[in-house]
mmCIF file of C-alpha atoms and ligand atoms in Angstrom:
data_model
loop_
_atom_site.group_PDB
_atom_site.id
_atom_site.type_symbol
_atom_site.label_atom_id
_atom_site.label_comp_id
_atom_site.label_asym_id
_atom_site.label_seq_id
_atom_site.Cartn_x
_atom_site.Cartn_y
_atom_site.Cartn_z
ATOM 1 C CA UNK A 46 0.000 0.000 0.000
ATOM 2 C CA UNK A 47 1.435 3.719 -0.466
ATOM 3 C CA UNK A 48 2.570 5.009 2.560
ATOM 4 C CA UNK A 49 0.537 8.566 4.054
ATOM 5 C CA UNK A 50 1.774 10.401 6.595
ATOM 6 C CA UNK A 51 -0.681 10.923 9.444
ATOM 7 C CA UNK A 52 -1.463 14.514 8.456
ATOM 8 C CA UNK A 53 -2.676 13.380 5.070
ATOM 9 C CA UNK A 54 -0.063 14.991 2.440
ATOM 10 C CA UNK A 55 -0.002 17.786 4.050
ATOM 11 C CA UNK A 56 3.360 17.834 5.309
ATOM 12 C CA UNK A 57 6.039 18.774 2.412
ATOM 13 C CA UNK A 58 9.242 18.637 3.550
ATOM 14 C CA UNK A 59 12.079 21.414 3.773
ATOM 15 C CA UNK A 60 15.106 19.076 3.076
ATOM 16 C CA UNK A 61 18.056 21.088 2.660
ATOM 17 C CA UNK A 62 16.295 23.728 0.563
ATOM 18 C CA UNK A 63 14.713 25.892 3.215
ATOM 19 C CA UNK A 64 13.753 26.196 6.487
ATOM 20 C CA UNK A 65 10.479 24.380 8.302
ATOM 21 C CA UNK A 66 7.551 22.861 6.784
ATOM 22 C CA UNK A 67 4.239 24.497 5.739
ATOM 23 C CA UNK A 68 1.403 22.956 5.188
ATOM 24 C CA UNK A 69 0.761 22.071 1.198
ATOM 25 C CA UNK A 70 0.801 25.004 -0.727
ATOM 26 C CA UNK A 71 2.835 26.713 1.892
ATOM 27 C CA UNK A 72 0.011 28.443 3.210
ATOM 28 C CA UNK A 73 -0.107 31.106 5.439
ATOM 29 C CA UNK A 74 0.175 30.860 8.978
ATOM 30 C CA UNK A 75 -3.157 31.902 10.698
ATOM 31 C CA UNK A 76 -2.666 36.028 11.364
ATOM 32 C CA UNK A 77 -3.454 38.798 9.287
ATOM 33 C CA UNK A 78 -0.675 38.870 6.924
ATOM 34 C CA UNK A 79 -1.071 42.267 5.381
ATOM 35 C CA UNK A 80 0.019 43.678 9.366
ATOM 36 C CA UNK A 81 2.683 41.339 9.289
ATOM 37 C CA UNK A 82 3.965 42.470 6.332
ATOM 38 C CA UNK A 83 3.534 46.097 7.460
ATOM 39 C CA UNK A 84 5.411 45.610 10.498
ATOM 40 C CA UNK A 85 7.981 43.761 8.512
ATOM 41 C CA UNK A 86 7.982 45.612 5.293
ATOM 42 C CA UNK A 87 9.178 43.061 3.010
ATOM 43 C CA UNK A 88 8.216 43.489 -0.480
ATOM 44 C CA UNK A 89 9.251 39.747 -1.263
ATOM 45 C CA UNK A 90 5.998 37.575 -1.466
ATOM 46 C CA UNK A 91 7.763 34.334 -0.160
ATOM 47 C CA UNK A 92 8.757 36.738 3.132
ATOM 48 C CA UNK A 93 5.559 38.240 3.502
ATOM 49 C CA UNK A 94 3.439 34.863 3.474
ATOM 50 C CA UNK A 95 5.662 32.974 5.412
ATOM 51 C CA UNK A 96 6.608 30.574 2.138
ATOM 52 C CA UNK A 97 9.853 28.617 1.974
ATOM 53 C CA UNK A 98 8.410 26.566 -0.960
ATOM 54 C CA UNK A 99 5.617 26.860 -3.591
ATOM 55 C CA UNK A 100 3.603 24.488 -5.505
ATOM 56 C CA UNK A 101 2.715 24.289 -8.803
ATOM 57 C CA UNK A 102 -0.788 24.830 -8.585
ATOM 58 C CA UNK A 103 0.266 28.231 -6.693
ATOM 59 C CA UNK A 104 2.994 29.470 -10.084
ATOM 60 C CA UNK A 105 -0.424 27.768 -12.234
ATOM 61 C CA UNK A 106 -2.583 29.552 -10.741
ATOM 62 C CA UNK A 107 -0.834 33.297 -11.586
ATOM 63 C CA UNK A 108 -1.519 32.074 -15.802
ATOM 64 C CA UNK A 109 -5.588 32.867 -14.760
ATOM 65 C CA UNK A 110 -5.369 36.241 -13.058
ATOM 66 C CA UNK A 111 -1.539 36.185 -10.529
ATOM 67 C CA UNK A 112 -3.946 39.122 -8.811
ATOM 68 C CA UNK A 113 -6.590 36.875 -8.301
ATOM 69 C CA UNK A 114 -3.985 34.260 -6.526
ATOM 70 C CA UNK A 115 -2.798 37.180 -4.083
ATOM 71 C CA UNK A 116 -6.152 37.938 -3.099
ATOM 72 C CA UNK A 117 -6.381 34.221 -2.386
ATOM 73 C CA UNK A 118 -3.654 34.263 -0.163
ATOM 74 C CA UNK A 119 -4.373 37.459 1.488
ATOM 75 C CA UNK A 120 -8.216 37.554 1.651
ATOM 76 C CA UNK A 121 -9.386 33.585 2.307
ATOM 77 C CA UNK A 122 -12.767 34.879 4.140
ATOM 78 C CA UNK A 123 -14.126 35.901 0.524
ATOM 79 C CA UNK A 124 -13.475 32.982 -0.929
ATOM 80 C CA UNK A 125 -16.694 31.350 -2.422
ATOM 81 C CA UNK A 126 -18.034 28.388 -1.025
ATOM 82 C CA UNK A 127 -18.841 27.059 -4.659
ATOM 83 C CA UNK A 128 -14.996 26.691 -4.948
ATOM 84 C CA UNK A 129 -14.037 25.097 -1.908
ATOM 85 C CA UNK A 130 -17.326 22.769 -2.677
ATOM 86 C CA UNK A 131 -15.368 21.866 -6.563
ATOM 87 C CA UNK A 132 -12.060 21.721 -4.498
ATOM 88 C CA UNK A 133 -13.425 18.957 -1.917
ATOM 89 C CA UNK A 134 -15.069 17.067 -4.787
ATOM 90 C CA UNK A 135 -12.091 17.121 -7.124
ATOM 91 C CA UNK A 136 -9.916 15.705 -4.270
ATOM 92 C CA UNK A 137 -12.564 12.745 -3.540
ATOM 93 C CA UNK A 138 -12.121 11.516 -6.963
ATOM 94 C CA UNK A 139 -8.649 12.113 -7.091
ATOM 95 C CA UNK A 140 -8.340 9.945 -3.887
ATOM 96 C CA UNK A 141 -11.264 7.345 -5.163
ATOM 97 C CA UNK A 142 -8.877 6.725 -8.246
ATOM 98 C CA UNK A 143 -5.942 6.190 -6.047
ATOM 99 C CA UNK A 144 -7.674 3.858 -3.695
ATOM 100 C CA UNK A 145 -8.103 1.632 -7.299
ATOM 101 C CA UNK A 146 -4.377 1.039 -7.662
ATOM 102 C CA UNK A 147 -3.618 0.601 -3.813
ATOM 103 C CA UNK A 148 -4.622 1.065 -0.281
ATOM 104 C CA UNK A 149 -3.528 3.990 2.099
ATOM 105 C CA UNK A 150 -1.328 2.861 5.143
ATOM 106 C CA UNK A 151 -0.882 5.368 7.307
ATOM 107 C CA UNK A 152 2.888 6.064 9.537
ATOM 108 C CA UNK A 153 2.502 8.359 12.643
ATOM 109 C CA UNK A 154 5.447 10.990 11.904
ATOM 110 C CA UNK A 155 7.647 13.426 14.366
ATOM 111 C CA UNK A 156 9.159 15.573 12.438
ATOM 112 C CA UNK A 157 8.739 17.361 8.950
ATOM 113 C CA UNK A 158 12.244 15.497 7.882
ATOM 114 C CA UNK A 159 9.768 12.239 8.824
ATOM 115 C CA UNK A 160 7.488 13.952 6.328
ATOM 116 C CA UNK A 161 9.439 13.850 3.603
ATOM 117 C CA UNK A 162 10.772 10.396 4.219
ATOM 118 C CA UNK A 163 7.340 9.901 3.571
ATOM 119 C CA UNK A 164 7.136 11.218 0.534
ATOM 120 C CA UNK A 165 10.611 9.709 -0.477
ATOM 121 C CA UNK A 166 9.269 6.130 0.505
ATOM 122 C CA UNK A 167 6.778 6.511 -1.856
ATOM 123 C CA UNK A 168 8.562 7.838 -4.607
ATOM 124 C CA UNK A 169 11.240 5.153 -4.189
ATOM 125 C CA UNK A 170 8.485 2.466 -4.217
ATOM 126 C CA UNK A 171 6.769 4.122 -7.486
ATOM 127 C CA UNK A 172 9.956 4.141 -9.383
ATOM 128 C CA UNK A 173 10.451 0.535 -8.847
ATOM 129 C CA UNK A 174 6.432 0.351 -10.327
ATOM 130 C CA UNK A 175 6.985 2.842 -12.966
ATOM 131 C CA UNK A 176 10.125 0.881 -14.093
ATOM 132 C CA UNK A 177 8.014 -2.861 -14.229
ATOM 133 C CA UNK A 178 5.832 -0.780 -16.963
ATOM 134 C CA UNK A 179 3.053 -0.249 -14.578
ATOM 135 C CA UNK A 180 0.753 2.916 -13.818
ATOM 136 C CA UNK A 181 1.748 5.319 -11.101
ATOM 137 C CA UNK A 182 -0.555 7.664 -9.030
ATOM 138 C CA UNK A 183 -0.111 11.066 -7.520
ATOM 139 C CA UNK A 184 3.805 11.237 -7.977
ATOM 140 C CA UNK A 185 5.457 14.134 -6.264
ATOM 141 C CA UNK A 186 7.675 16.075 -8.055
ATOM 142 C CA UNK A 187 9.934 18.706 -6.488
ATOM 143 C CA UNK A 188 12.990 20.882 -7.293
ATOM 144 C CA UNK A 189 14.360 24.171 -7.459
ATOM 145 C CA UNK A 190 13.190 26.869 -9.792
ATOM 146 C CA UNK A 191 14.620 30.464 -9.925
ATOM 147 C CA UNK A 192 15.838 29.680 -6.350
ATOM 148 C CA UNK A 193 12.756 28.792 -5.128
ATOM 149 C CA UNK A 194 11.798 25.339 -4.282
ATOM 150 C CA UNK A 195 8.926 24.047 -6.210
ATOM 151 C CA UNK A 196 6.917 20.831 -5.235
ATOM 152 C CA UNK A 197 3.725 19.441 -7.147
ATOM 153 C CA UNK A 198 2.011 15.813 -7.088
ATOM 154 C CA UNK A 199 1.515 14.553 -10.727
ATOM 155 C CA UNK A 200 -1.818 12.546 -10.718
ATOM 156 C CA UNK A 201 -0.579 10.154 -13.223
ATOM 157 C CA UNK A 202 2.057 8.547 -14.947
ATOM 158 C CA UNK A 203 2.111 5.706 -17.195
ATOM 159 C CA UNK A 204 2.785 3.829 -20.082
ATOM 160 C CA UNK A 205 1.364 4.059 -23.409
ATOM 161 C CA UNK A 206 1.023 0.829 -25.843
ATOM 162 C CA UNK A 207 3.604 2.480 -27.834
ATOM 163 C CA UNK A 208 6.032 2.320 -25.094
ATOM 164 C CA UNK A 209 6.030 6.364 -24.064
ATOM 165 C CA UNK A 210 5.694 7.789 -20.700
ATOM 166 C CA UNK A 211 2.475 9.624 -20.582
ATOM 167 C CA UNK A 212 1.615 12.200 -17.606
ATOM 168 C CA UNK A 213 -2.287 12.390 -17.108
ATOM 169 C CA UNK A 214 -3.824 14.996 -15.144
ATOM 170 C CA UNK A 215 -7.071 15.026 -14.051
ATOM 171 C CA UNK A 216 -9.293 18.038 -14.164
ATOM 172 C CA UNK A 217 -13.226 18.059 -12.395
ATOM 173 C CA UNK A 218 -15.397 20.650 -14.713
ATOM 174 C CA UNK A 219 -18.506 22.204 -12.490
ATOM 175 C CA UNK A 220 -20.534 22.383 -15.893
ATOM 176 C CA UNK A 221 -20.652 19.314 -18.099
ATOM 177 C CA UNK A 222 -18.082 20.946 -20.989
ATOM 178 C CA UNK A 223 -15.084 20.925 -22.060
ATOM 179 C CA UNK A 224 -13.363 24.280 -19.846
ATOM 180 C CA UNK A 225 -12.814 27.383 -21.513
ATOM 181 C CA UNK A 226 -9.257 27.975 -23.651
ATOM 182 C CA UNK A 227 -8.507 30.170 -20.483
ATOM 183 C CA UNK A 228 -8.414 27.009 -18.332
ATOM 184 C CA UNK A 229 -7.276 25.136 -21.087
ATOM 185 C CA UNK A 230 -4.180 27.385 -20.710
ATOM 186 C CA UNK A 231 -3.366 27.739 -17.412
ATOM 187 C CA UNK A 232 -4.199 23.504 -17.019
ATOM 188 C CA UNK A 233 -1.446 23.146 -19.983
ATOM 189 C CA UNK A 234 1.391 25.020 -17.944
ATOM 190 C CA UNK A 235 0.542 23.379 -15.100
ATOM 191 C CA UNK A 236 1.366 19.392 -16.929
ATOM 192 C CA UNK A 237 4.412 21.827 -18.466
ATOM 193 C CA UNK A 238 5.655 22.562 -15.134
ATOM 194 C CA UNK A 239 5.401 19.164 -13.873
ATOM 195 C CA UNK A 240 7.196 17.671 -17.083
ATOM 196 C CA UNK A 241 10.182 20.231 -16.390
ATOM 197 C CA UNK A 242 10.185 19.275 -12.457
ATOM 198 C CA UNK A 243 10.115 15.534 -13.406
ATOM 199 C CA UNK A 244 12.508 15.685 -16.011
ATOM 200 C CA UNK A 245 15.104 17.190 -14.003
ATOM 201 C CA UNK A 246 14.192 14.596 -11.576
ATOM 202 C CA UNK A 247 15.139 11.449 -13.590
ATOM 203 C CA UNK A 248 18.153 13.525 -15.389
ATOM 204 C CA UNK A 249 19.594 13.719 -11.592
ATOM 205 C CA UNK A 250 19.639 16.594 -8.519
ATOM 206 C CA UNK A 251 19.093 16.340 -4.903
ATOM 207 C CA UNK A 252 20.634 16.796 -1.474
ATOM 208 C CA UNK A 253 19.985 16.926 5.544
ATOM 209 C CA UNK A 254 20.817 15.582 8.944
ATOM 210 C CA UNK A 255 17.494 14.768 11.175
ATOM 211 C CA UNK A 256 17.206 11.209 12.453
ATOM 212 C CA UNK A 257 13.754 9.330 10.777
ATOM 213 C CA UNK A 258 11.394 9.196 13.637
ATOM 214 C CA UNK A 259 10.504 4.818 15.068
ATOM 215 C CA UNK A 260 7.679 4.401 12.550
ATOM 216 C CA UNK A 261 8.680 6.032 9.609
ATOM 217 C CA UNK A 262 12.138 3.937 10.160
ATOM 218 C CA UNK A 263 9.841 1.073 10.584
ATOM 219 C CA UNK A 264 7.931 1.511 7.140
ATOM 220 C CA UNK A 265 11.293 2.238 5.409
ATOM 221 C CA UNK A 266 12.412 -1.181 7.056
ATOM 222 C CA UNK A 267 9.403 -3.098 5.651
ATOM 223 C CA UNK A 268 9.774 -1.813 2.431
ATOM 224 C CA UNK A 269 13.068 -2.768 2.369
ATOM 225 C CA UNK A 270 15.229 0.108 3.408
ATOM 226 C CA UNK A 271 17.532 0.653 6.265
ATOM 227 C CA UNK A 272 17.911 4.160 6.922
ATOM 228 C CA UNK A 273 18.143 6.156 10.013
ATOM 229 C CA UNK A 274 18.524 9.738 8.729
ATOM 230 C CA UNK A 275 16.619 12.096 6.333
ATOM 231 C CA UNK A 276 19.702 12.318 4.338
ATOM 232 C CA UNK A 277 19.954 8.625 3.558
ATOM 233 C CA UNK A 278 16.475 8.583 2.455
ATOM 234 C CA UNK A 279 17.893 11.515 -0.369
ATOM 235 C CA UNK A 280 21.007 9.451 -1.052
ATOM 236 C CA UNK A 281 19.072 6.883 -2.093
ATOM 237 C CA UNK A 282 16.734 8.757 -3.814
ATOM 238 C CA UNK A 283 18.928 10.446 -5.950
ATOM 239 C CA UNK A 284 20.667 7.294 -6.445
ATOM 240 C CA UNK A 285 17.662 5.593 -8.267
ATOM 241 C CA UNK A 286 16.348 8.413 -10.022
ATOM 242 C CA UNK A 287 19.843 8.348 -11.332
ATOM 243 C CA UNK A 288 20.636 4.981 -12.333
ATOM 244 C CA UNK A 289 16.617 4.326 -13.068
ATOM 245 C CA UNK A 290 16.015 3.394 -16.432
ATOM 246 C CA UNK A 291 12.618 5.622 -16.686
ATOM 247 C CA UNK A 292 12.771 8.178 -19.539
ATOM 248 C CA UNK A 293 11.546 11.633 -19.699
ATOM 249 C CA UNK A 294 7.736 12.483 -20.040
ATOM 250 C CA UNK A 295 6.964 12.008 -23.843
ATOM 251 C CA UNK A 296 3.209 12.970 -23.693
ATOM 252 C CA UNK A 297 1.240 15.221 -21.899
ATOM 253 C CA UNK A 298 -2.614 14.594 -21.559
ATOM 254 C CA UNK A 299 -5.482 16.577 -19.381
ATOM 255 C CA UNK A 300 -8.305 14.497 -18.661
ATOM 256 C CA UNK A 301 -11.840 16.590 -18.259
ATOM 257 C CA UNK A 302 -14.417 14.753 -16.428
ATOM 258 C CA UNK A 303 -17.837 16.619 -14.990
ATOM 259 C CA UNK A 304 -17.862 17.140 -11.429
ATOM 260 C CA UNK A 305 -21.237 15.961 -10.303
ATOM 261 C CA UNK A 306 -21.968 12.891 -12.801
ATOM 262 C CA UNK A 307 -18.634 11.859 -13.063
ATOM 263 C CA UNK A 308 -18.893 11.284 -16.681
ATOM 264 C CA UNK A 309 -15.607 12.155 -18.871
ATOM 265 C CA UNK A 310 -15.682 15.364 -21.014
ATOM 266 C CA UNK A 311 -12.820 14.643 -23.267
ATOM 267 C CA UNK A 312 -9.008 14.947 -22.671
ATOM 268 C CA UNK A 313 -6.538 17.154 -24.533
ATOM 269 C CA UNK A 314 -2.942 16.239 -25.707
ATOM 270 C CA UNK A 315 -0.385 19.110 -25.098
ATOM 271 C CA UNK A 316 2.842 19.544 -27.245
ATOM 272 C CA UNK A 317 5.415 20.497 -24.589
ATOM 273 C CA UNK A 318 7.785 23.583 -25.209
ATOM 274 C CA UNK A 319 10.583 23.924 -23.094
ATOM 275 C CA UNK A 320 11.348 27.550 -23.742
ATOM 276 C CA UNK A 321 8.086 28.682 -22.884
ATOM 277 C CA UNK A 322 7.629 27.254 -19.792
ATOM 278 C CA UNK A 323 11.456 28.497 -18.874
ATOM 279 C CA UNK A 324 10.105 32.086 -19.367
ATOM 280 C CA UNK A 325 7.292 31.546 -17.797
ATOM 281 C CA UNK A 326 8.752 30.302 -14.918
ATOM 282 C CA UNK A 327 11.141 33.251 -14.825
ATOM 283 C CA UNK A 328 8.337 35.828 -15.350
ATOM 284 C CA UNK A 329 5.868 34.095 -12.293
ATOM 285 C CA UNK A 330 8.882 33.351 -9.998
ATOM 286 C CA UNK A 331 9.929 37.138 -10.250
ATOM 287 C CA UNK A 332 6.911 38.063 -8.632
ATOM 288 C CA UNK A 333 7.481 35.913 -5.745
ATOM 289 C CA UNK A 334 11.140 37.232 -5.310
ATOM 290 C CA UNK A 335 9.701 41.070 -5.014
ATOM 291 C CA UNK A 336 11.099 41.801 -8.414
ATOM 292 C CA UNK A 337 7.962 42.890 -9.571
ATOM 293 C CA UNK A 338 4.615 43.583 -8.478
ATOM 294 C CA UNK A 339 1.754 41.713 -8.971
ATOM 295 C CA UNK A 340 -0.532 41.625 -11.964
ATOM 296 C CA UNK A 341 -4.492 41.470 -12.818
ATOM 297 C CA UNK A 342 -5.663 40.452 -16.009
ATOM 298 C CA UNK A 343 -4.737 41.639 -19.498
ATOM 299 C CA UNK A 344 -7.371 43.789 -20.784
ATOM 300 C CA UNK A 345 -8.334 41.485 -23.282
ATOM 301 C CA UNK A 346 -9.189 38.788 -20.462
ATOM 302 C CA UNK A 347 -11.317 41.226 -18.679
ATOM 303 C CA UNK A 348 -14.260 39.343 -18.637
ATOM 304 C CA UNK A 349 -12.698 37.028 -16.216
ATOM 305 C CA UNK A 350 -12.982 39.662 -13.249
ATOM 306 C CA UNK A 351 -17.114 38.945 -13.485
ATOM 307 C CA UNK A 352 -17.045 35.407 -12.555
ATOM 308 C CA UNK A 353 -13.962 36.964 -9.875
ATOM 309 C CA UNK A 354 -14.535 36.814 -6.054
ATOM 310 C CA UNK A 355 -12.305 40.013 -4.971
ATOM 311 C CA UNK A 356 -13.672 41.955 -7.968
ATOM 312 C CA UNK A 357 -15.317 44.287 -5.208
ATOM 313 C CA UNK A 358 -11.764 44.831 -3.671
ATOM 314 C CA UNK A 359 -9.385 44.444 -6.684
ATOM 315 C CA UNK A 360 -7.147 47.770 -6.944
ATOM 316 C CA UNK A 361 -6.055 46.482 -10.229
ATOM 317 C CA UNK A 362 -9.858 46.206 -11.795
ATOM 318 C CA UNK A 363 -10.538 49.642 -10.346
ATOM 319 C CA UNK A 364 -7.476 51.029 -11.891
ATOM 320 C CA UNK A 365 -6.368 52.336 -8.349
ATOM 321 C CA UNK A 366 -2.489 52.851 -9.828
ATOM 322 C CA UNK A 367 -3.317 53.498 -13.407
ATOM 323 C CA UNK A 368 -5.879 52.045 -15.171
ATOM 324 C CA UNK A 369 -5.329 48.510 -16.352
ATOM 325 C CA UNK A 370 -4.689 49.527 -19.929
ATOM 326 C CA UNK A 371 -2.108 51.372 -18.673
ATOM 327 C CA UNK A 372 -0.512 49.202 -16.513
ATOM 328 C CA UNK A 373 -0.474 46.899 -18.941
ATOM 329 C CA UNK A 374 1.131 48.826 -21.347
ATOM 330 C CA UNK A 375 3.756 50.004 -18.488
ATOM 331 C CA UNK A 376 4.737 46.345 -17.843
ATOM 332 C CA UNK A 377 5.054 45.404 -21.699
HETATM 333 FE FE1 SF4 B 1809 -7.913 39.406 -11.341
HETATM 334 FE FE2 SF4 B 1809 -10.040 40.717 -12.283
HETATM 335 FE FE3 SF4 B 1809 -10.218 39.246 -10.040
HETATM 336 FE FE4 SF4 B 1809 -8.852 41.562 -10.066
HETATM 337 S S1 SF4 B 1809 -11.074 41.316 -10.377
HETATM 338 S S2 SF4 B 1809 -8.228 39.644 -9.098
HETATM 339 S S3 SF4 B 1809 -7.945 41.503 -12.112
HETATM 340 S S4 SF4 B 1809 -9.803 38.493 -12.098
#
């Protein structure tokens, strides 16, 4: 069975690329953060919410409006129950598919190093199935981006019957069509992102000195591991991405199925291209550094602020420091 810790995934570890844990996403502690970051006056995002990592639904999520992803972050109360409703849902049947391939064991765990282990366990375990030619669910994927460590779960990865590795990610549509070429976008980068993370990943990285906590040593012992530190764990890791015989992600597929019936909408095949996600990467990251601020929509995607829950508070809708036009044309 794949190993959870007991907090459910939502542990991600720091290893040796920053300091402790947040919860998935790096959320913010509870607080009001715009104070904090008064008192503090940072003008680096990653200071100001307390981040030491993102994930990639957080850089995917700044393709739709990067505005819209701030106010996310800094005004949760007005977020609308309809989403958190399509969130819940999407992660049942993201979990219901999961359950199909294997149970859920679950490791009591002491530290966030134990955490990670965790996650390490499982990723050691999946590249043993992955190289048998089997199907793989929610594989995490981590690295480091523009100095900032990036981690993401790929929902799935398998085989086609012409021999490729295929990523699938599974989308949950509210309405029973296909999304819009909006979402189509930002749900492209997102499989984009995950491709670069995992490449890099089986091309070789990696590199901490907490001892594993009794039951995660435990697990690691019954699935045929002895390790007694974090950094083991990473050693090994990086040993079998390394001499792993898995190739590089050769097709990218989003699969659309309706929320409430369950019923698949149709999936779309996305031609990678490296050089566009590299800028992208650099562009969204930026933000996060301070080196820019942040962005609403183009004016050409205005129609997106309707459907928008912080359209009553947005200072870049209400042209507060320039009108968008003109900010727009300022940051071209
Ligand atoms: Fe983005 Fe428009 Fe929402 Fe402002 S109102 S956060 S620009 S979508």
């Amino acid at each position: 069975g794949l190993v959870v810790d007991e907090c459910f995934r939502t542990v991600m570890p720091s290893c040796s690329l920053g300091p402790p844990t947040e919860p998935e996403g790096g959320d913010v502690a509870k607080g009001n953060v715009l104070e904090t970051a008064k008192r503090k006056r940072s003008h680096v995002p990653l200071e100001i919410f307390h981040l030491r990592y993102l994930s990639v639904t957080d850089i995917s999520a700044q393709v739709w409006c990067e505005q819209q992803m701030v106010y996310r972050r800094e005004r949760p109360d007005l977020t609308t129950p309809e989403n958190i409703v399509l969130l819940n849902t999407g992660k049942s049947i993201h979990l219901a598919r999961e359950l199909e391939d294997h149970d859920l064991v679950t490791v009591s765990t002491t530290s966030r190093e134990d955490s990670w282990a965790i996650k390490v366990l499982n990723l050691l375990g999946m590249l043993l199935v992955l190289q048998e030619g089997h199907r793989v669910r929610e594989f995490p994927v981590f690295g480091v981006l523009e100095d900032i460590f990036v981690v993401g779960v790929i929902d799935q990865l398998g085989y086609t019957p012409k021999g490729e590795l295929e990523l699938n990610e599974l989308k949950t549509q509210n309405n029973a069509s296909m999304p819009s070429a909006a979402q189509k976008k930002r749900d492209r980068f997102q499989v984009f992102l995950y491709k670069y993370l995992f490449d890099a990943m089986v091309q070789g990285c990696l590199a901490p000195e907490q001892p594993l906590g009794p039951h995660v040593q435990d697990q690691a012992r019954k699935s045929g591991f002895t390790v007694s530190h974090f950094r083991d764990l990473l050693e090994l890791l990086s040993l079998n991405l390394t001499h792993c015989e898995i190739p590089a992600i050769d097709r990218l597929q989003i699969e659309y199925i309706h929320q409430d019936s369950g019923t698949a909408l149709g999936t779309e095949v996305v031609a990678y291209d490296q050089d566009e996600v590299g800028a992208a990467v650099r562009y969204f990251l930026a933000y996060w550094k301070g080196q820019r601020d942040s962005r609403g929509v183009d004016v050409e995607d205005a129609w997106k602020c309707r459907y928008c829950a912080y359209a009553g508070i947005c200072e870049w809708r209400m042209g507060k420091a320039g009108s968008p036009a003109e900010r727009w044309k300022k940051s071209k």
